[in-house]
mmCIF file of C-alpha atoms in Angstrom:
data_model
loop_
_atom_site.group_PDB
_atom_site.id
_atom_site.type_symbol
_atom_site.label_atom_id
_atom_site.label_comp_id
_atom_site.label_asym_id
_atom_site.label_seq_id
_atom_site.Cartn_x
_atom_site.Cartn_y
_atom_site.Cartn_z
ATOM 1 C CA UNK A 1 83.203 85.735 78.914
ATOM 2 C CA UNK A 2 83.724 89.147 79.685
ATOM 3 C CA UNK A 3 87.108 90.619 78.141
ATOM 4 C CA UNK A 4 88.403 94.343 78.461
ATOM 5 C CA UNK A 5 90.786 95.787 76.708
ATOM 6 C CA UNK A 6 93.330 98.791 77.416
ATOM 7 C CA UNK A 7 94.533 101.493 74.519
ATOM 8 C CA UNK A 8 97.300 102.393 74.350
ATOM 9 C CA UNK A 9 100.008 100.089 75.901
ATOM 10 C CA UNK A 10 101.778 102.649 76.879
ATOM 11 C CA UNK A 11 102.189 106.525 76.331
ATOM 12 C CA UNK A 12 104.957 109.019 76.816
ATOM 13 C CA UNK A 13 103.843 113.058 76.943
ATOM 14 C CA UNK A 14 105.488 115.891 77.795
ATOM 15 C CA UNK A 15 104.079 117.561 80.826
ATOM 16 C CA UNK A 16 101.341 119.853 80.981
ATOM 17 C CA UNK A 17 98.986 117.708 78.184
ATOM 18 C CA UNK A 18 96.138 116.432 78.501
ATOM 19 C CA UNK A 19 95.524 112.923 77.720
ATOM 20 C CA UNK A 20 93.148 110.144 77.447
ATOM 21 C CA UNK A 21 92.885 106.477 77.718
ATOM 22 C CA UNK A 22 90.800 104.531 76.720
ATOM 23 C CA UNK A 23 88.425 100.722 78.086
ATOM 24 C CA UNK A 24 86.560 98.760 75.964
ATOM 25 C CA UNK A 25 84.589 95.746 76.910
ATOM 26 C CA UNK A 26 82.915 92.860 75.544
ATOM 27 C CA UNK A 27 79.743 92.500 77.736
ATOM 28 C CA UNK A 28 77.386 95.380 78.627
ATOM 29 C CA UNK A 29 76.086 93.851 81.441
ATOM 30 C CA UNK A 30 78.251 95.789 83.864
ATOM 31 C CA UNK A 31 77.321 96.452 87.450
ATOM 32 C CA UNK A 32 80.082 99.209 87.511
ATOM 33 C CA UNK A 33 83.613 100.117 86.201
ATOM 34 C CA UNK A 34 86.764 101.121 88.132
ATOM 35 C CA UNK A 35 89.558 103.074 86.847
ATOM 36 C CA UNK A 36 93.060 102.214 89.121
ATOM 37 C CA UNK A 37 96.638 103.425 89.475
ATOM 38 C CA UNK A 38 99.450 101.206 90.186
ATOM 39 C CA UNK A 39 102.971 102.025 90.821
ATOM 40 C CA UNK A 40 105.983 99.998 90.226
ATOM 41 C CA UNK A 41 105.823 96.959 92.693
ATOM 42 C CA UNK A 42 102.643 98.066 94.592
ATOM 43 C CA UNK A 43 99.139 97.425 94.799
ATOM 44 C CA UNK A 44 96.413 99.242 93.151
ATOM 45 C CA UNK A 45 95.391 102.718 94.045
ATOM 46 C CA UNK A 46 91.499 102.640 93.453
ATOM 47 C CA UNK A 47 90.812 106.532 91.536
ATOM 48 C CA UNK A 48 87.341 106.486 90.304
ATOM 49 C CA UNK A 49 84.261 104.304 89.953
ATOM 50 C CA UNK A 50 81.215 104.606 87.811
ATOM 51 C CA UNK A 51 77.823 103.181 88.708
ATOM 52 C CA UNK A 52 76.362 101.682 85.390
ATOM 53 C CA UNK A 53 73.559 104.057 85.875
ATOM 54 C CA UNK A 54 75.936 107.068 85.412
ATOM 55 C CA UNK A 55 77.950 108.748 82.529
ATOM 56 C CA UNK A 56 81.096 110.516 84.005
ATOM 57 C CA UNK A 57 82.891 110.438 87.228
ATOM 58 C CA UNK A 58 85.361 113.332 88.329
ATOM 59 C CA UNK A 59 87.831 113.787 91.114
ATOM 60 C CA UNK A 60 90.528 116.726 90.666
ATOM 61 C CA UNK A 61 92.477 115.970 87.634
ATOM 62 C CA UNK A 62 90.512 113.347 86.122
ATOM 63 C CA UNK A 63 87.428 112.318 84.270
ATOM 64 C CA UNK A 64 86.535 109.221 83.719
ATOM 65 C CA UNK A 65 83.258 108.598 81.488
ATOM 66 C CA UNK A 66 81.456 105.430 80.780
ATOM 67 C CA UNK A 67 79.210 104.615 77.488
ATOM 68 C CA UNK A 68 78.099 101.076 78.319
ATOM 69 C CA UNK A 69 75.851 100.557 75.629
ATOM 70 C CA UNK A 70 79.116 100.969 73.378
ATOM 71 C CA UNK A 71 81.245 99.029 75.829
ATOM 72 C CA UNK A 72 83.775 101.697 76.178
ATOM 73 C CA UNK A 73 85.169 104.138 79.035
ATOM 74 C CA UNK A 74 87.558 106.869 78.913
ATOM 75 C CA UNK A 75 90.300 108.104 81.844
ATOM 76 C CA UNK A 76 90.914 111.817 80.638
ATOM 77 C CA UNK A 77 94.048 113.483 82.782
ATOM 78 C CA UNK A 78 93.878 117.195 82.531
ATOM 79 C CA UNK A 79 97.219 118.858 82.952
ATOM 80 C CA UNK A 80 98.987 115.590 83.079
ATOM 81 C CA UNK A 81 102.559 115.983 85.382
ATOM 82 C CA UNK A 82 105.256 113.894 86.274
ATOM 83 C CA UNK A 83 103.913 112.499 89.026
ATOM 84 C CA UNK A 84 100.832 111.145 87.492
ATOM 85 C CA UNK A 85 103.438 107.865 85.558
ATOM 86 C CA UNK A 86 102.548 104.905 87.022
ATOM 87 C CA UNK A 87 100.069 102.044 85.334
ATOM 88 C CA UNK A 88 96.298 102.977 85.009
ATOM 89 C CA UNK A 89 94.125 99.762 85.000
ATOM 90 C CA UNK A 90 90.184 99.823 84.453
ATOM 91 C CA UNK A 91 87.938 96.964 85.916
ATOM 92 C CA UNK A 92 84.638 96.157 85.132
ATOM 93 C CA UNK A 93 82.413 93.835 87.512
ATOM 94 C CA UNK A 94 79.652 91.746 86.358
ATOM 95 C CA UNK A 95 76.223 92.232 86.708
ATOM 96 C CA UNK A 96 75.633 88.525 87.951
ATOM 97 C CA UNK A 97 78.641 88.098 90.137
ATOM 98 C CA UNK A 98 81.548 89.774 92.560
ATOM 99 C CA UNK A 99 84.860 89.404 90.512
ATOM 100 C CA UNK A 100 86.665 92.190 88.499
ATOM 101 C CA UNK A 101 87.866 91.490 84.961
ATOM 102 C CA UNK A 102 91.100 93.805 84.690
ATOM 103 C CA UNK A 103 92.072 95.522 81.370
ATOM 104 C CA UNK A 104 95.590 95.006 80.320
ATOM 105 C CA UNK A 105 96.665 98.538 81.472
ATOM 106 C CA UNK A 106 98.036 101.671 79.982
ATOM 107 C CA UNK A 107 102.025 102.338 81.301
ATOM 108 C CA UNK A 108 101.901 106.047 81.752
ATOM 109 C CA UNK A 109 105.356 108.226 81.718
ATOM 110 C CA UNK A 110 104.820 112.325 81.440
ATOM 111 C CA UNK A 111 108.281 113.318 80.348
ATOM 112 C CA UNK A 112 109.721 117.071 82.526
ATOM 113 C CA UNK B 1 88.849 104.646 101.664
ATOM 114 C CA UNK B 2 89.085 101.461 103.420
ATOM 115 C CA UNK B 3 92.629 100.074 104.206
ATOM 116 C CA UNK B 4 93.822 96.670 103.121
ATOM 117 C CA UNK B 5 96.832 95.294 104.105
ATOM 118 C CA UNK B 6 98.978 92.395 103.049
ATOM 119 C CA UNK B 7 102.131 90.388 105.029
ATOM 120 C CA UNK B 8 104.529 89.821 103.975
ATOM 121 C CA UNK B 9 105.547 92.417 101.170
ATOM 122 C CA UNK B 10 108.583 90.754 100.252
ATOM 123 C CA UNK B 11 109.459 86.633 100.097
ATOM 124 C CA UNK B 12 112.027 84.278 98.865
ATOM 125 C CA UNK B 13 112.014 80.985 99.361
ATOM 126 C CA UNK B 14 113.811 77.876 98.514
ATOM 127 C CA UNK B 15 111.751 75.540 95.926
ATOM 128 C CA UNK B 16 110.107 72.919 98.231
ATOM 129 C CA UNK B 17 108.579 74.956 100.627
ATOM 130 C CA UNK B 18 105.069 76.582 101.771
ATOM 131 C CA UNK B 19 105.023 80.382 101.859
ATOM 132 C CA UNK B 20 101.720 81.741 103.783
ATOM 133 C CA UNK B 21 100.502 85.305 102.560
ATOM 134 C CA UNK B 22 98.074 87.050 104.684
ATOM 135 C CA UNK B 23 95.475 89.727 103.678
ATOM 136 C CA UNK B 24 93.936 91.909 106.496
ATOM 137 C CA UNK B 25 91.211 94.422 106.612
ATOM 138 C CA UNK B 26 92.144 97.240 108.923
ATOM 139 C CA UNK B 27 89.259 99.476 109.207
ATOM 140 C CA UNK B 28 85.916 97.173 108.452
ATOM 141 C CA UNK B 29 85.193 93.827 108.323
ATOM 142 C CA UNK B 30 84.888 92.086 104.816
ATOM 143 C CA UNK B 31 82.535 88.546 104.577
ATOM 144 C CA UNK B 32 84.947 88.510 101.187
ATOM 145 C CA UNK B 33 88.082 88.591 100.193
ATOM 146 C CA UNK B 34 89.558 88.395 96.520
ATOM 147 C CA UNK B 35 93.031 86.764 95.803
ATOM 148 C CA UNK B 36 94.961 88.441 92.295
ATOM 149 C CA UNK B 37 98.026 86.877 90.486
ATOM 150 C CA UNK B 38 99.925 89.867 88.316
ATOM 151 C CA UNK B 39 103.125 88.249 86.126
ATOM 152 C CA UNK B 40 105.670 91.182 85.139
ATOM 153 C CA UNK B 41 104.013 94.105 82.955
ATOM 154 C CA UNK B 42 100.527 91.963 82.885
ATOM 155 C CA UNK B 43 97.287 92.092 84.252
ATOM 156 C CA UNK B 44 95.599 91.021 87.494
ATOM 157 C CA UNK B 45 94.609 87.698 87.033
ATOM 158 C CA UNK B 46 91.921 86.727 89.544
ATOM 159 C CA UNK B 47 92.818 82.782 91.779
ATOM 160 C CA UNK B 48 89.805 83.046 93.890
ATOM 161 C CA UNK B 49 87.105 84.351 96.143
ATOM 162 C CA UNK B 50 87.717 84.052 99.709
ATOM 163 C CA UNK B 51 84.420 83.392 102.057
ATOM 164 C CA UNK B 52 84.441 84.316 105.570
ATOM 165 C CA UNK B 53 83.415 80.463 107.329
ATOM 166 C CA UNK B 54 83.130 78.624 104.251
ATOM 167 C CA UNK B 55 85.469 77.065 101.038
ATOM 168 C CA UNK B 56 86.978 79.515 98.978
ATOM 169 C CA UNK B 57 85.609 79.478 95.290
ATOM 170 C CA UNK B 58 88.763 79.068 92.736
ATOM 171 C CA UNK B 59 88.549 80.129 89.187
ATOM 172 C CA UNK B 60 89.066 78.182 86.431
ATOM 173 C CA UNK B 61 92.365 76.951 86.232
ATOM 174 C CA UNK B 62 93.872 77.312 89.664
ATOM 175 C CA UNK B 63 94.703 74.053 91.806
ATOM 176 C CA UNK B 64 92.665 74.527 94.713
ATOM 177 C CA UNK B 65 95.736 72.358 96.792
ATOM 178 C CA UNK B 66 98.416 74.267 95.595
ATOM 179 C CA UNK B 67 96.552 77.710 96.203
ATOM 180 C CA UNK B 68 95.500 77.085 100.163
ATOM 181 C CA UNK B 69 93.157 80.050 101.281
ATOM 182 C CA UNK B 70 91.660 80.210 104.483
ATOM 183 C CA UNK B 71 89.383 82.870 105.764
ATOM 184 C CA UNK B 72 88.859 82.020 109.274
ATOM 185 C CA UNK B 73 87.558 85.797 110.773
ATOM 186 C CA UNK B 74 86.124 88.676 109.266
ATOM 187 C CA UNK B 75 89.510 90.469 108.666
ATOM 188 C CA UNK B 76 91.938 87.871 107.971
ATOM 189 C CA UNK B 77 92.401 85.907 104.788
ATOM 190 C CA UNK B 78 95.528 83.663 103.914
ATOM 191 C CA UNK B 79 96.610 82.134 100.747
ATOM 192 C CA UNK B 80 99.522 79.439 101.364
ATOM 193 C CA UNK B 81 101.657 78.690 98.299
ATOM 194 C CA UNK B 82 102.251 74.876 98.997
ATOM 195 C CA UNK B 83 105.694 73.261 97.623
ATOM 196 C CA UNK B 84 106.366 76.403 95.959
ATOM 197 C CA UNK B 85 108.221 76.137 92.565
ATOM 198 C CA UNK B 86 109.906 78.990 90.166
ATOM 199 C CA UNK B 87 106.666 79.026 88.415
ATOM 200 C CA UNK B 88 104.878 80.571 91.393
ATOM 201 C CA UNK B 89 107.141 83.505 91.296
ATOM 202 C CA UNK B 90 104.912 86.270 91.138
ATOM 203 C CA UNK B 91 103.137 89.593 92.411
ATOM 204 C CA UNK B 92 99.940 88.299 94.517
ATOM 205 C CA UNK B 93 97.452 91.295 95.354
ATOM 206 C CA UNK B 94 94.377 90.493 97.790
ATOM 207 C CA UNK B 95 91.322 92.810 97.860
ATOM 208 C CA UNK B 96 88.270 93.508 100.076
ATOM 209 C CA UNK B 97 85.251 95.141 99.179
ATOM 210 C CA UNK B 98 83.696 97.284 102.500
ATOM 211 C CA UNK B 99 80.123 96.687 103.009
ATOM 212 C CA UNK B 100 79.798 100.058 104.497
ATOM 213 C CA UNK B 101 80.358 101.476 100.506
ATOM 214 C CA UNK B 102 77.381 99.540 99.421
ATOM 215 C CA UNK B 103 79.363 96.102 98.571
ATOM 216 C CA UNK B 104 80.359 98.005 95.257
ATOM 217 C CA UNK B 105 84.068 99.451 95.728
ATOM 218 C CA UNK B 106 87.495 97.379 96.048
ATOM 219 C CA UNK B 107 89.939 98.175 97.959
ATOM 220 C CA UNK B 108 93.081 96.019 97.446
ATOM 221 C CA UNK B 109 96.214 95.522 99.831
ATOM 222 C CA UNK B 110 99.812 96.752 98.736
ATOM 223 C CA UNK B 111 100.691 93.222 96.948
ATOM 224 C CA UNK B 112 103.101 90.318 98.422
ATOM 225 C CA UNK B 113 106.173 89.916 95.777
ATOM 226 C CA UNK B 114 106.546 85.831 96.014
ATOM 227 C CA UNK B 115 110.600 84.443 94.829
ATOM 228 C CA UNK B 116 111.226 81.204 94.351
ATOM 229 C CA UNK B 117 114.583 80.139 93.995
#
């Protein structure tokens, strides 16, 4: 059974830094991975996805890489600024199937 | 991206009685559907898969009579909470995946926050 895990928790910065958090996985058999955003009471703002054929990912701001043969991903957020606090989940789906398994998510606040 | 959308955003009911939840694709059609429980501060745990003209297929755990879902076109799915009880309070989040993106991305609708009293 597929499990994936979210570090940290949570994570308070100041703004301006850059950050990173982190996936890991249990099963390398990954079709792709899917990095998220959720706000308070809403549904999930889909940010990046990486193919299991590929390494990295980038749009604007962020950077999301993917070593599946270690089981791990990263979501780096250059510059990080108030309005990037919300929730960031990560997803991996399953080689054999169509379901998602969600990480636990990482609460975000960037501090003013 | 693809838009998903979800009705209604906001219930309440009284313990007792059904509350139907529906999940629409706006901009493509979607053969399937996803249904996603999320309790306070946790994750998205996944109820079922919803087939366009066929059962849905519930995960492990979920009562398949409490949990009605019903996806009876190509844009529409439903998920009916029946005889709701506090316990089903929750955030339920539906997703689509558009077959014009190579059946790999999700797209997911902005969540239905169920109250039970």
């Amino acid at each position: 059974k597929q499990e994936v895990t979210q570090i940290p928790a949570a994570l308070s910065v100041p703004e301006g830094e850059n950050l990173v958090l982190n996936c890991s996985f249990t099963d390398s058999a990954i079709y792709n991975l899917q990095w998220f955003r959720q706000d308070p009471g809403k549904g999930l703002t889909s940010l990046l996805l990486i193919q299991s054929s590929q390494r990295e990912q980038t749009s604007g701001r962020l950077n999301a890489s993917l070593d599946k043969s270690s089981g791990r991903s990263t979501l780096y957020i250059a510059a990080s600024q108030p309005g990037d606090s919300a929730t960031y989940l990560c997803a991996v789906r399953h080689n054999a199937g169509n379901m998602l398994t969600f990480g636990g998510g990482t609460r975000l606040m960037v501090k003013p | 991206g693809a838009v998903v959308s979800q009705h209604p955003s906001r219930v309440i009911c009284k313990s007792g009685t059904s509350v139907k939840i529906e999940c629409r694709s706006l901009d493509f059609q979607a053969t399937t559907m996803f249904w996603y429980r999320q309790f306070p501060k946790k994750s998205l745990m996944l109820m079922a898969t919803s087939n366009e003209g066929s059962k849905a297929t519930y995960e492990q755990g979920v009562e398949k009579d409490k949990f009605l879902i019903n996806h009876a076109s190509l844009t529409l799915s439903t998920l009916t909470v029946t005889s709701a009880h506090p316990e089903d309070s929750s955030f339920y989040i539906c997703s689509a995946r558009d077959p014009r993106q190579g059946q790999n991305e999700q797209f997911f609708g902005p969540g239905t926050r169920l109250t039970v009293l």
